[in-house]
PDB file of C-alpha atoms in Angstrom:
ATOM      1  CA  MET L 477      -0.312   1.425  25.760  1.00 86.00           C
ATOM      2  CA  GLU L 478      -2.345   3.715  24.933  1.00 87.00           C
ATOM      3  CA  ARG L 479      -4.345   4.710  21.947  1.00 86.00           C
ATOM      4  CA  LEU L 480      -3.567   7.240  20.323  1.00 88.00           C
ATOM      5  CA  LYS L 481      -5.837   9.454  18.350  1.00 85.00           C
ATOM      6  CA  GLU L 482      -2.916  10.955  15.365  1.00 86.00           C
ATOM      7  CA  GLY L 483      -2.732   7.403  14.182  1.00 84.00           C
ATOM      8  CA  ARG L 484       1.285   7.135  13.967  1.00 85.00           C
ATOM      9  CA  LYS L 485       1.887  10.074  12.827  1.00 93.00           C
ATOM     10  CA  ALA L 486       6.057  10.525  14.109  1.00 94.00           C
ATOM     11  CA  ALA L 487       5.571  14.231  16.752  1.00 95.00           C
ATOM     12  CA  PRO L 488       2.449  12.491  18.224  1.00 94.00           C
ATOM     13  CA  THR L 489       3.433   9.411  18.955  1.00 95.00           C
ATOM     14  CA  ALA L 490       7.410  10.826  20.944  1.00 95.00           C
ATOM     15  CA  LYS L 491       4.539  12.972  22.708  1.00 96.00           C
ATOM     16  CA  ALA L 492       2.141  10.080  23.919  1.00 95.00           C
ATOM     17  CA  VAL L 493       6.139   7.522  25.047  1.00 95.00           C
ATOM     18  CA  VAL L 494       7.248  10.432  26.634  1.00 95.00           C
ATOM     19  CA  ARG L 495       4.555  11.200  28.779  1.00 95.00           C
ATOM     20  CA  LEU L 496       4.284   8.134  29.622  1.00 94.00           C
ATOM     21  CA  LEU L 497       7.868   7.350  30.494  1.00 94.00           C
ATOM     22  CA  LEU L 498       9.025  10.858  32.192  1.00 93.00           C
ATOM     23  CA  PRO L 499       7.893   9.533  35.862  1.00 92.00           C
ATOM     24  CA  TYR L 500      10.226   7.156  35.362  1.00 91.00           C
ATOM     25  CA  ARG L 501      12.976   8.356  32.746  1.00 91.00           C
ATOM     26  CA  LYS L 502      16.328   8.315  34.940  1.00 89.00           C
ATOM     27  CA  HIS L 503      15.511   4.735  35.054  1.00 89.00           C
ATOM     28  CA  VAL L 504      15.353   5.036  30.814  1.00 90.00           C
ATOM     29  CA  LYS L 505      18.413   4.082  29.521  1.00 90.00           C
ATOM     30  CA  THR L 506      17.692   2.917  25.966  1.00 91.00           C
ATOM     31  CA  ILE L 507      14.528   2.676  24.244  1.00 92.00           C
ATOM     32  CA  THR L 508      14.958  -0.334  20.548  1.00 91.00           C
ATOM     33  CA  THR L 509      11.182   0.486  18.376  1.00 90.00           C
ATOM     34  CA  ASP L 510      11.420  -0.729  14.231  1.00 87.00           C
ATOM     35  CA  ASN L 511      11.694   1.393  11.863  1.00 87.00           C
ATOM     36  CA  GLY L 512       8.478   2.889  11.366  1.00 88.00           C
ATOM     37  CA  CYS L 513       7.147   6.602  10.397  1.00 91.00           C
ATOM     38  CA  GLU L 514       6.104   7.229  14.053  1.00 92.00           C
ATOM     39  CA  PHE L 515       9.345   6.913  15.570  1.00 93.00           C
ATOM     40  CA  ALA L 516      10.678   9.648  13.222  1.00 94.00           C
ATOM     41  CA  ALA L 517      10.562  12.126  16.136  1.00 94.00           C
ATOM     42  CA  HIS L 518      12.846   9.860  17.867  1.00 94.00           C
ATOM     43  CA  MET L 519      15.401  12.905  18.750  1.00 93.00           C
ATOM     44  CA  GLU L 520      12.094  14.051  20.780  1.00 94.00           C
ATOM     45  CA  ILE L 521      11.856  11.291  22.988  1.00 94.00           C
ATOM     46  CA  THR L 522      15.386  11.224  23.662  1.00 93.00           C
ATOM     47  CA  LYS L 523      15.061  15.931  24.615  1.00 92.00           C
ATOM     48  CA  GLY L 524      11.821  15.629  26.524  1.00 93.00           C
ATOM     49  CA  LEU L 525      12.979  11.929  28.738  1.00 93.00           C
ATOM     50  CA  ALA L 526      16.788  13.864  29.191  1.00 91.00           C
ATOM     51  CA  VAL L 527      17.659  14.030  32.759  1.00 87.00           C
ATOM     52  CA  LYS L 528      20.111  17.242  33.650  1.00 81.00           C
ATOM     53  CA  GLY L 529      22.952  15.670  34.647  1.00 72.00           C
ATOM     54  CA  GLU L 530      23.045  12.144  33.645  1.00 78.00           C
ATOM     55  CA  GLY L 531      23.278  10.327  30.825  1.00 74.00           C
ATOM     56  CA  ASN L 532      20.027  10.639  28.031  1.00 83.00           C
ATOM     57  CA  ALA L 533      17.558   7.626  26.703  1.00 88.00           C
ATOM     58  CA  VAL L 534      19.257   6.172  23.780  1.00 89.00           C
ATOM     59  CA  VAL L 535      16.468   5.604  20.726  1.00 91.00           C
ATOM     60  CA  TYR L 536      17.356   2.279  18.705  1.00 92.00           C
ATOM     61  CA  PHE L 537      15.632   0.998  15.611  1.00 92.00           C
ATOM     62  CA  ALA L 538      15.815  -2.455  14.670  1.00 91.00           C
ATOM     63  CA  ASP L 539      17.039  -4.012  11.712  1.00 91.00           C
ATOM     64  CA  SER L 540      14.566  -5.038   9.131  1.00 88.00           C
ATOM     65  CA  TYR L 541      13.051  -8.410   9.815  1.00 87.00           C
ATOM     66  CA  SER L 542      15.154  -9.036  12.538  1.00 87.00           C
ATOM     67  CA  ALA L 543      12.177  -9.808  15.556  1.00 85.00           C
ATOM     68  CA  TRP L 544      14.543 -10.822  17.754  1.00 87.00           C
ATOM     69  CA  GLN L 545      16.014  -7.472  18.717  1.00 89.00           C
ATOM     70  CA  LYS L 546      13.439  -6.220  20.182  1.00 87.00           C
ATOM     71  CA  GLY L 547      11.393  -9.453  21.861  1.00 84.00           C
ATOM     72  CA  ALA L 548       9.853  -8.315  24.760  1.00 84.00           C
ATOM     73  CA  ILE L 549       7.737  -5.804  22.839  1.00 85.00           C
ATOM     74  CA  GLU L 550       6.356  -8.850  20.074  1.00 87.00           C
ATOM     75  CA  ASN L 551       5.468 -11.178  22.450  1.00 87.00           C
ATOM     76  CA  ALA L 552       4.248  -8.099  24.102  1.00 88.00           C
ATOM     77  CA  ASN L 553       1.790  -7.214  20.879  1.00 89.00           C
ATOM     78  CA  LYS L 554       1.368 -10.960  20.249  1.00 92.00           C
ATOM     79  CA  LEU L 555      -0.452 -11.353  23.757  1.00 93.00           C
ATOM     80  CA  ILE L 556      -2.418  -7.975  22.329  1.00 94.00           C
ATOM     81  CA  ARG L 557      -3.733  -9.439  19.798  1.00 94.00           C
ATOM     82  CA  LYS L 558      -5.227 -12.102  21.336  1.00 95.00           C
ATOM     83  CA  TYR L 559      -8.023  -9.475  22.408  1.00 96.00           C
ATOM     84  CA  ILE L 560      -7.587  -5.905  19.436  1.00 94.00           C
ATOM     85  CA  PRO L 561      -6.389  -8.699  15.642  1.00 94.00           C
ATOM     86  CA  LYS L 562      -4.288  -7.207  13.567  1.00 89.00           C
ATOM     87  CA  LYS L 563      -5.598  -4.924  11.386  1.00 87.00           C
ATOM     88  CA  ALA L 564      -8.427  -3.682  13.709  1.00 90.00           C
ATOM     89  CA  ASP L 565      -9.630   0.121  13.437  1.00 86.00           C
ATOM     90  CA  PHE L 566      -7.719   0.884  16.810  1.00 84.00           C
ATOM     91  CA  SER L 567     -11.125   3.685  16.908  1.00 85.00           C
ATOM     92  CA  ASP L 568     -13.870   0.640  17.306  1.00 91.00           C
ATOM     93  CA  TYR L 569     -11.953   0.688  20.937  1.00 92.00           C
ATOM     94  CA  THR L 570     -12.705   3.314  23.795  1.00 93.00           C
ATOM     95  CA  ASP L 571      -8.985   3.585  25.751  1.00 92.00           C
ATOM     96  CA  ARG L 572     -11.609   1.817  29.015  1.00 95.00           C
ATOM     97  CA  TYR L 573     -10.747  -1.188  27.171  1.00 96.00           C
ATOM     98  CA  ILE L 574      -7.409  -0.322  25.835  1.00 94.00           C
ATOM     99  CA  LYS L 575      -6.635   0.181  29.717  1.00 94.00           C
ATOM    100  CA  LYS L 576      -8.863  -2.616  30.377  1.00 96.00           C
ATOM    101  CA  VAL L 577      -6.592  -5.004  28.191  1.00 96.00           C
ATOM    102  CA  GLN L 578      -3.376  -3.020  29.999  1.00 95.00           C
ATOM    103  CA  TYR L 579      -4.244  -4.387  33.372  1.00 96.00           C
ATOM    104  CA  LYS L 580      -5.113  -7.056  32.356  1.00 96.00           C
ATOM    105  CA  LEU L 581      -1.330  -7.846  31.326  1.00 95.00           C
ATOM    106  CA  ASN L 582       0.380  -6.284  33.648  1.00 94.00           C
ATOM    107  CA  SER L 583      -1.597  -8.757  35.407  1.00 96.00           C
ATOM    108  CA  ARG L 584      -0.650 -12.218  33.264  1.00 94.00           C
ATOM    109  CA  PRO L 585       1.425 -14.481  36.047  1.00 95.00           C
ATOM    110  CA  ARG L 586       4.570 -15.047  32.974  1.00 92.00           C
ATOM    111  CA  GLU L 587       7.145 -17.962  32.413  1.00 91.00           C
ATOM    112  CA  LYS L 588       9.878 -15.450  32.033  1.00 88.00           C
ATOM    113  CA  LEU L 589       9.454 -13.517  35.121  1.00 91.00           C
ATOM    114  CA  ASN L 590       9.653 -16.722  37.232  1.00 94.00           C
ATOM    115  CA  PHE L 591       5.609 -16.561  37.462  1.00 95.00           C
ATOM    116  CA  ASP L 592       5.545 -12.788  38.632  1.00 95.00           C
ATOM    117  CA  THR L 593       3.192 -10.393  36.961  1.00 95.00           C
ATOM    118  CA  PRO L 594       5.272  -7.527  35.163  1.00 93.00           C
ATOM    119  CA  LYS L 595       3.598  -5.392  37.453  1.00 93.00           C
ATOM    120  CA  CYS L 596       4.558  -6.756  40.342  1.00 93.00           C
ATOM    121  CA  ARG L 597       8.318  -6.695  38.661  1.00 92.00           C
ATOM    122  CA  PHE L 598       8.290  -3.237  37.439  1.00 90.00           C
ATOM    123  CA  PHE L 599       7.954  -1.734  40.638  1.00 89.00           C
ATOM    124  CA  ASN L 600       9.777  -4.261  43.246  1.00 89.00           C
ATOM    125  CA  PHE L 601      12.220  -2.643  40.776  1.00 84.00           C
ATOM    126  CA  PHE L 602      11.938   0.911  42.221  1.00 77.00           C
ATOM    127  CA  GLU L 603      12.207  -0.318  46.372  1.00 72.00           C
TER     128      GLU L 603
END
């Protein structure tokens, strides 16, 4: 989770996705997005996360009005909206504030995770 200084432009979004997922690229099999213009550079994400000799991460697009196809991100967006309202201008928020929200959400126990935290589950996956 981070604020994009360029807004919802495809190339900067692809670069940010690759940079954030690069350390985990061997484990990234698929990415499901909505049909927003910010994901028009999806092939750059696939190329950027490619691991030589292994399968590439595949970017899928959810069908329009089918939020259930990307339920985890929809839930995360709902939680983010408690800190940043839907029509908010992200330039009004500092990177430090965004990181603070990210930390709070990743440290929050979730019923779906048997009251474990996303952060704990994520790093336990790599042990």
